[in-house]
XYZ file of C-alpha atoms in Angstrom:
394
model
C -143.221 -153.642 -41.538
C -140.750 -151.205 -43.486
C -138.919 -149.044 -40.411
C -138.644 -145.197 -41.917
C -135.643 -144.345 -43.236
C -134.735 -141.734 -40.350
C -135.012 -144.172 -37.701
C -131.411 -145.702 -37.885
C -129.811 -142.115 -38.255
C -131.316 -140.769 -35.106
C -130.839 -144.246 -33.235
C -127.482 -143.290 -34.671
C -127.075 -139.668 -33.546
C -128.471 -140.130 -30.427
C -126.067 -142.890 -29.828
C -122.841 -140.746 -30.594
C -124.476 -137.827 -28.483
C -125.111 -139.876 -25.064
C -121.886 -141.902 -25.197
C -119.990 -138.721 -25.401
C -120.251 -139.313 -21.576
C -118.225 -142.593 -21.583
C -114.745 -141.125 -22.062
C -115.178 -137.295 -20.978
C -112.888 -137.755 -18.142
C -109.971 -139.275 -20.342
C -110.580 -136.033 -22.131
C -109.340 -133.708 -20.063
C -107.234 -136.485 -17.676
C -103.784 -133.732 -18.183
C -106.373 -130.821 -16.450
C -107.722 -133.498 -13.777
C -104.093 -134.283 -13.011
C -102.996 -130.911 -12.655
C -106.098 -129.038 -10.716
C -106.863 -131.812 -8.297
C -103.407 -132.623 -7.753
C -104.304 -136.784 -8.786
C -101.246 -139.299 -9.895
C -100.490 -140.316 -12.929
C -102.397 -143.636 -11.787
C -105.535 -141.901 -11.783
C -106.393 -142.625 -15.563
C -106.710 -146.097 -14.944
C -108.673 -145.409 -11.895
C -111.128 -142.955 -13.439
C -111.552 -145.438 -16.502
C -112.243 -148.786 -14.369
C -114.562 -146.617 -12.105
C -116.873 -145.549 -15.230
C -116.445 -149.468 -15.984
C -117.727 -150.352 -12.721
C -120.730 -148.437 -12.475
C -121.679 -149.322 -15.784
C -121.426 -153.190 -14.645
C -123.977 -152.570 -11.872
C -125.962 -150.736 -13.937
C -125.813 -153.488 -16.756
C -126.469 -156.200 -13.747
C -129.540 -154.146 -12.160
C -130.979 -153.310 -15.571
C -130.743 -157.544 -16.206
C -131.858 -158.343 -13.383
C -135.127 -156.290 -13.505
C -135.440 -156.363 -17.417
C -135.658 -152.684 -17.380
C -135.486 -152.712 -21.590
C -137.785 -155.353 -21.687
C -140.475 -153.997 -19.860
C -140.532 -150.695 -20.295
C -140.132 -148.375 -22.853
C -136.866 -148.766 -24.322
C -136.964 -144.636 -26.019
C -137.854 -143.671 -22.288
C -135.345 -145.756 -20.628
C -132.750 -144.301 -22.899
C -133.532 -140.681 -22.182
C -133.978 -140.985 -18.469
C -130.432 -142.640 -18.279
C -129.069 -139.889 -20.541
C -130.234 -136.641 -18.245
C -128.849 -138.713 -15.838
C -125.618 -139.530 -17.020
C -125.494 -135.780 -17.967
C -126.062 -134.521 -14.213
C -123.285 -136.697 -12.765
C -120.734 -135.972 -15.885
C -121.030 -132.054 -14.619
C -120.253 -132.988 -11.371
C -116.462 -133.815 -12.197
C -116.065 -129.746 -12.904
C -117.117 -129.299 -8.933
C -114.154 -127.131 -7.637
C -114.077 -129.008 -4.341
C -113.500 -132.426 -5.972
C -111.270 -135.038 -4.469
C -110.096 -138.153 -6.534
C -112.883 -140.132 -4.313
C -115.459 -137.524 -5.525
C -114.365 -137.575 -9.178
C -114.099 -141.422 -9.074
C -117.945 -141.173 -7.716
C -119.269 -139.304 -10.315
C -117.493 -141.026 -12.909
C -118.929 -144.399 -11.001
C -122.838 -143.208 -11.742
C -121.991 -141.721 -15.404
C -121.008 -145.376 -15.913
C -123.977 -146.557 -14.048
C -126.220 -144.723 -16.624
C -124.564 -145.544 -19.744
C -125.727 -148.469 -18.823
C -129.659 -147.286 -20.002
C -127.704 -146.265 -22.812
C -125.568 -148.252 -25.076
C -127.150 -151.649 -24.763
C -130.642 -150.258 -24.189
C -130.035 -148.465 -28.105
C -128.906 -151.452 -29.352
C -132.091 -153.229 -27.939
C -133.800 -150.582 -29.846
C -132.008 -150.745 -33.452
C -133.175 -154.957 -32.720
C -136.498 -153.935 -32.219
C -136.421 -152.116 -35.172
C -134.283 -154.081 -37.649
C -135.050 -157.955 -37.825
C -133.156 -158.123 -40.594
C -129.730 -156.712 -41.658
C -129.322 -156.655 -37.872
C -125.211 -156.436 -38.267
C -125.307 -153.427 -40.685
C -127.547 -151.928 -38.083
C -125.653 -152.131 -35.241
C -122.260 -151.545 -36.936
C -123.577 -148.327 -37.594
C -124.763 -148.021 -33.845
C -121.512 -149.007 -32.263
C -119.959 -146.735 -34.710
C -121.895 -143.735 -33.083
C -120.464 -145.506 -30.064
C -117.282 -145.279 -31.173
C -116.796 -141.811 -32.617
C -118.915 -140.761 -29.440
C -116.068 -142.249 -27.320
C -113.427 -140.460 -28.908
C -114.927 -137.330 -29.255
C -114.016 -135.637 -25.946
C -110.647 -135.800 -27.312
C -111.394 -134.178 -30.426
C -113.048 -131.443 -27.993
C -110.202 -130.979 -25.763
C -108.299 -130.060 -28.970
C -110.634 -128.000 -30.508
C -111.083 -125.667 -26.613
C -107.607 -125.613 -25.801
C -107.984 -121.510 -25.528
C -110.546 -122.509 -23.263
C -111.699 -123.637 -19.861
C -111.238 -127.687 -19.530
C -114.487 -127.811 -17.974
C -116.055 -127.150 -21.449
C -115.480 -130.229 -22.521
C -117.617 -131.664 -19.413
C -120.258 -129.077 -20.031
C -120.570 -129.824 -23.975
C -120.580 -133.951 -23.353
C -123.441 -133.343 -20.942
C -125.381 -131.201 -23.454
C -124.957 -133.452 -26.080
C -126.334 -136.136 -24.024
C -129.135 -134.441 -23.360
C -129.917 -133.674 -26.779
C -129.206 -137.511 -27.517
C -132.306 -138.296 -25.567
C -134.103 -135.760 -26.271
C -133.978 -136.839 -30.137
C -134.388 -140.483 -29.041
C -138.102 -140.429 -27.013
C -139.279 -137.828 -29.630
C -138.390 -139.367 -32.884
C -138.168 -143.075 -31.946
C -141.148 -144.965 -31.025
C -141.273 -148.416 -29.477
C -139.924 -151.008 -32.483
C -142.397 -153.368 -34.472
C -139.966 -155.846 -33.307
C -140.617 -155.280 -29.834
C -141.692 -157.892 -27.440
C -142.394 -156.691 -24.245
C -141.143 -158.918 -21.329
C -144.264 -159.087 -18.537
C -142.020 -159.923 -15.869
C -139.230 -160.273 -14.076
C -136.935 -162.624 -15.099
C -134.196 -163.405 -12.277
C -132.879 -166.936 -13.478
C -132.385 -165.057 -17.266
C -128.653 -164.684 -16.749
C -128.596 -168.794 -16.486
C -131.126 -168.845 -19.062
C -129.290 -166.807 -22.048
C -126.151 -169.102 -21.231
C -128.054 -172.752 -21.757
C -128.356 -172.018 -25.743
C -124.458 -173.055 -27.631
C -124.855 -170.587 -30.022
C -125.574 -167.438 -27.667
C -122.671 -169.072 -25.103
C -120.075 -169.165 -28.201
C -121.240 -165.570 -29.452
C -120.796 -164.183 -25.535
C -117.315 -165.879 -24.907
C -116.306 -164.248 -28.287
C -117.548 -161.386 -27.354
C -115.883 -161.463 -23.867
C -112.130 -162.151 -25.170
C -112.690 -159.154 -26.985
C -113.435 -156.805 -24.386
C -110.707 -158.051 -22.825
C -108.351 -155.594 -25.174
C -110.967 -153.008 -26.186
C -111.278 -150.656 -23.696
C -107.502 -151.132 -22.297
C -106.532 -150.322 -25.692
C -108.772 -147.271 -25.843
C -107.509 -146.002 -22.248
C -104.162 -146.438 -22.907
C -103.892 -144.895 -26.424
C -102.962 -141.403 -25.246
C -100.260 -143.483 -23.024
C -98.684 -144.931 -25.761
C -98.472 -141.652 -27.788
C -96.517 -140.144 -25.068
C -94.401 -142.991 -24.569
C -93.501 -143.193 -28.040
C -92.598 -139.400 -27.953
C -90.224 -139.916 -25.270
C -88.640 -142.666 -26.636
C -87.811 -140.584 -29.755
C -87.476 -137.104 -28.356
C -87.801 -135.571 -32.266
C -91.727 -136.431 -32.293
C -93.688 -134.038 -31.373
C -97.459 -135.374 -31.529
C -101.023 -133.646 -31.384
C -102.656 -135.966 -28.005
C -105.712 -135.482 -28.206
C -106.224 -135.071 -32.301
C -104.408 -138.119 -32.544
C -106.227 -140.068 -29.662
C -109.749 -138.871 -31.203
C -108.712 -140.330 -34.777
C -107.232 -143.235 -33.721
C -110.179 -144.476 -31.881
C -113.091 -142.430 -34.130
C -111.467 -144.452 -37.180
C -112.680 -147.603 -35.439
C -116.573 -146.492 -36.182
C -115.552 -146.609 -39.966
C -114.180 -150.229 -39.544
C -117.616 -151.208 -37.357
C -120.176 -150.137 -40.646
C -117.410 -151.857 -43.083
C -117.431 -155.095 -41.145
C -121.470 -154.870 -41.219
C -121.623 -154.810 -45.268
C -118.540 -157.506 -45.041
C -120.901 -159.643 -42.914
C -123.547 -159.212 -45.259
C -121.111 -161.124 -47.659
C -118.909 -162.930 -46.198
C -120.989 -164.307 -42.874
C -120.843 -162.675 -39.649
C -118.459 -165.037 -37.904
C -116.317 -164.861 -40.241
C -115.687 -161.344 -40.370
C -115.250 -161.233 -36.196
C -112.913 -164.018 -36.202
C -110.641 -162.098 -38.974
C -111.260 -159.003 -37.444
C -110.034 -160.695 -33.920
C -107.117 -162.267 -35.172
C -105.696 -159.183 -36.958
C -106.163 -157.354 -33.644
C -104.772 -160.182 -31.898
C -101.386 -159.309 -34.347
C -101.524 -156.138 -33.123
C -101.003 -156.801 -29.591
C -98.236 -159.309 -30.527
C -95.860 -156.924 -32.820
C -97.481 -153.443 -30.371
C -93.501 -154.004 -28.778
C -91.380 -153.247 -32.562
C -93.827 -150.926 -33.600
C -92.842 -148.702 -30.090
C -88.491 -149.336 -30.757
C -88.306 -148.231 -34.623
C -88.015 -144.796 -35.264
C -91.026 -143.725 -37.934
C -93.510 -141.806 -36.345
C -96.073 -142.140 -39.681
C -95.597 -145.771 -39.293
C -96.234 -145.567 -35.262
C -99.487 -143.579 -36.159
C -100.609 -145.619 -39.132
C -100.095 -149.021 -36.943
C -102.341 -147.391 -34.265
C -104.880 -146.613 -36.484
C -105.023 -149.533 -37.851
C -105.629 -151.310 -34.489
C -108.446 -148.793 -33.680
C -109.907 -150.409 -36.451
C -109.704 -153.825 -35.799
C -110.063 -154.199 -32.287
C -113.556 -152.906 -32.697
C -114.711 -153.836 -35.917
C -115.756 -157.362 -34.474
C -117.865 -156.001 -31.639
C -121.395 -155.483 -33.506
C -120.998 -158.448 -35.069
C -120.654 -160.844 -31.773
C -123.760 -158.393 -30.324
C -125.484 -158.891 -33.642
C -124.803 -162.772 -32.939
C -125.811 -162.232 -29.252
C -129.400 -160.700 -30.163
C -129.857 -163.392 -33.112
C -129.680 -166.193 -30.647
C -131.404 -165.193 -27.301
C -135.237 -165.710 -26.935
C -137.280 -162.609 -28.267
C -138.912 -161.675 -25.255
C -135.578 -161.552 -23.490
C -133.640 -159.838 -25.955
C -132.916 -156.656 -24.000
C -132.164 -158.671 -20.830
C -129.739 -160.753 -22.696
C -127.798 -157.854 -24.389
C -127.158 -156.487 -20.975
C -126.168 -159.372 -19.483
C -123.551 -160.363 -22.050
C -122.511 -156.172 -21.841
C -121.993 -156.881 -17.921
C -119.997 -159.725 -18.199
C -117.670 -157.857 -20.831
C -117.046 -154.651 -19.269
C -116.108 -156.605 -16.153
C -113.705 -158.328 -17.813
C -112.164 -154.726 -18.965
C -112.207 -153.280 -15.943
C -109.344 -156.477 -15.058
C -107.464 -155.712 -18.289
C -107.305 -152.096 -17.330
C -106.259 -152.293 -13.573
C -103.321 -154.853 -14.550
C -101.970 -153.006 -17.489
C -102.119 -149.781 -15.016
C -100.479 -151.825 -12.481
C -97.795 -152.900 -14.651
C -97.132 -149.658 -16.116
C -96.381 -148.662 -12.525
C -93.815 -150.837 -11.843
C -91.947 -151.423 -15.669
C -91.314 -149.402 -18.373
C -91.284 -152.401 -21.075
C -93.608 -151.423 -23.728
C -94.141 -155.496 -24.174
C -97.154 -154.989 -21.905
C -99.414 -154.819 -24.470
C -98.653 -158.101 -25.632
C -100.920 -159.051 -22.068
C -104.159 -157.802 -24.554
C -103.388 -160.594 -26.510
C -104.834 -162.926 -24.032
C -108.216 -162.123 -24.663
C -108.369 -162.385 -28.157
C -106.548 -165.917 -27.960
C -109.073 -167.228 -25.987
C -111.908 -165.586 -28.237
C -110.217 -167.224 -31.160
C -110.280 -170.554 -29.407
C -113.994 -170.604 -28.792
C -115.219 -169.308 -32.207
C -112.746 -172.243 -33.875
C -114.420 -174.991 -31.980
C -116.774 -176.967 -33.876
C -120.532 -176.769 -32.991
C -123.358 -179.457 -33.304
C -125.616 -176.281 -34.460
C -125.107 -174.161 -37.032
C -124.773 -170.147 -36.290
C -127.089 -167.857 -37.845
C -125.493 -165.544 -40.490
């Protein structure tokens, strides 16, 4: 069975509209600073606690095979009214860090209905040409990250809390557009029970392990990268007191660009194999965090900018092509289940990444601690390198 044309695009839509949520706080982190009187510390906080809740959501969600049993459309839009709800409640006037960090905690738990659950949908949907799918999806993902950003710049004449009130709105609409237009997949296997051994399960086939642990190093650098970008702007501004940058334009088209790099490493898949194209895209990211330390001590703002861009590209261009990999090789009826779990494992992972670059940052001013990010991707390398009995699927 033919899915309709329209399907992908509003999988797509309602993607970027929901995970508007993930990065509102980063947004408008200056204003949070400055009207709740928070440290400088607090964006790694705020990040990692969005992290965190969207690890026990991912972990529940597995555990119960909420995507598997239920309607995945339905799943998706109760998370996102959700999510919306508790992004609103950063703009409460009476908000502590502890508050804020709460909030942010159960927007993170509900993304986690969100991203994987719409990628368990586009699966559902798209048997074959999986990667192209989902490069388009974590696209969405992408741009829908960075958008707050692009917000912040765009209300600047206006109240920071608009940002927080246009995420959640957008959200809404996200699932809204998703239950109404997006029916269960002809894909779809419904899972009858619970399965509570599946995150030993998923783990037992090479193939799925090798995808995962590629996946994983990965994630390691992602979201680090992504929470640190406006960091690095700054820093490169004082360094060389003559720049004078845009933030949050820049910040929104470093990391948007990435969503163009995640649909041209789907049609490079199609060609060239999917492993391929994440281990290239991996390594040149990889590069990135190596050489991150000249890039910050010459003096060329355009070619500070264009270097940052180009890592936004490649440090996500791999990542629907290790879930494409993940979805190919777990059992049908798990498919969901297994998304999450591998999505659980991988945001824990950046929550480590996040707190020790934070952590550092406190303590040195060295911009070689971005050369840390490396790890990840060094150990993602390794894995995908080894030789396998079985072949991957392409």
């Amino acid at each position: 069975m033919k899915p309709s044309k329209t399907i992908l695009p509003i999988i797509v839509v309602s993607q970027f509209c929901c995970t508007s949520l993930w990065f509102a706080g980063n947004g408008v982190m200056h204003d949070l600073i400055v009207n709740f009187g928070l440290a400088e510390s607090a964006l790694g906080h705020l990040t990692s606690a969005v992290q965190f809740g969207f690890i026990l959501g991912t972990l529940i969600f597995a555990v119960l095979s909420i995507a598997d049993r239920f309607s995945p459309s339905k799943v998706f839009l109760c998370c996102a009214l959700l999510g919306a709800i508790f992004n609103l409640g950063t703009i409460w006037e009476g908000n502590s860090l502890g508050s804020i960090l709460t909030f942010r905690f159960f927007t993170g738990f509900f993304l986690a209905g969100i991203y994987p659950v719409g990628m368990k949908i586009a699966a559902d949907y798209f048997e074959r040409g999986l990667g192209k799918s989902l490069g388009y999806l974590v696209g969405a993902l992408v741009v829908g990250t960075a958008f707050p950003h692009l917000l912040r710049d765009m209300t600047t004449a206006f109240p920071w809390k608009y940002v927080l009130i246009g995420t959640s709105s957008l959200a809404v609409l996200g699932g809204v557009l998703m239950v109404g237009l997006v029916p269960d997949g002809p894909y779809r296997k419904p899972g009858q029970k619970i399965y509570l051994s599946a995150f030993l399960q998923v783990f037992k086939n090479p193939n799925f392990r090798s995808a995962a642990f590629g996946y994983f190093g990965h994630m390691w650098e992602l979201y680090a990268f992504w929470a640190f970008v406006p960091v690095m702007l700054k820093t490169y501004s004082i360094i060389h007191p003559d720049v004078a940058f845009n933030i949050p334009l820049l910040s929104f088209l470093i990391i948007a660009t990435g969503g163009l790099a995640c649909v041209l490493g789907g049609y490079l898949a199609q060609a060239l194999g999917t492993k391929r194209v994440a281990f290239l895209a991996l390594m040149l990211s990889c590069g990135c965090c190596l050489v991150s330390p000249m890039v910050f001590a010459q003096g060329e703002a355009i070619l500070f900018v264009a270097f940052l861009l180009f890592w936004g590209m490649v440090v996500i261009a791999d990542s629907p092509l290790f879930s494409t990999l993940v979805a190919q090789n777990a059992q049908p009826e798990i498919k969901g289940t297994a998304l999450t779990i591998v999505n659980c494992i991988g945001f824990a992972i950046t929550i480590v990444s996040i707190q020790l670059l934070t952590g550092i940052k406190g303590v040195t001013a060295s911009n070689s601690v971005y050369m840390l990010l490396a790890l990840g991707p060094i150990l993602g390398l390794m894995v995908l390198s080894k030789k396998k009995p079985t072949k991957w699927y392409l």
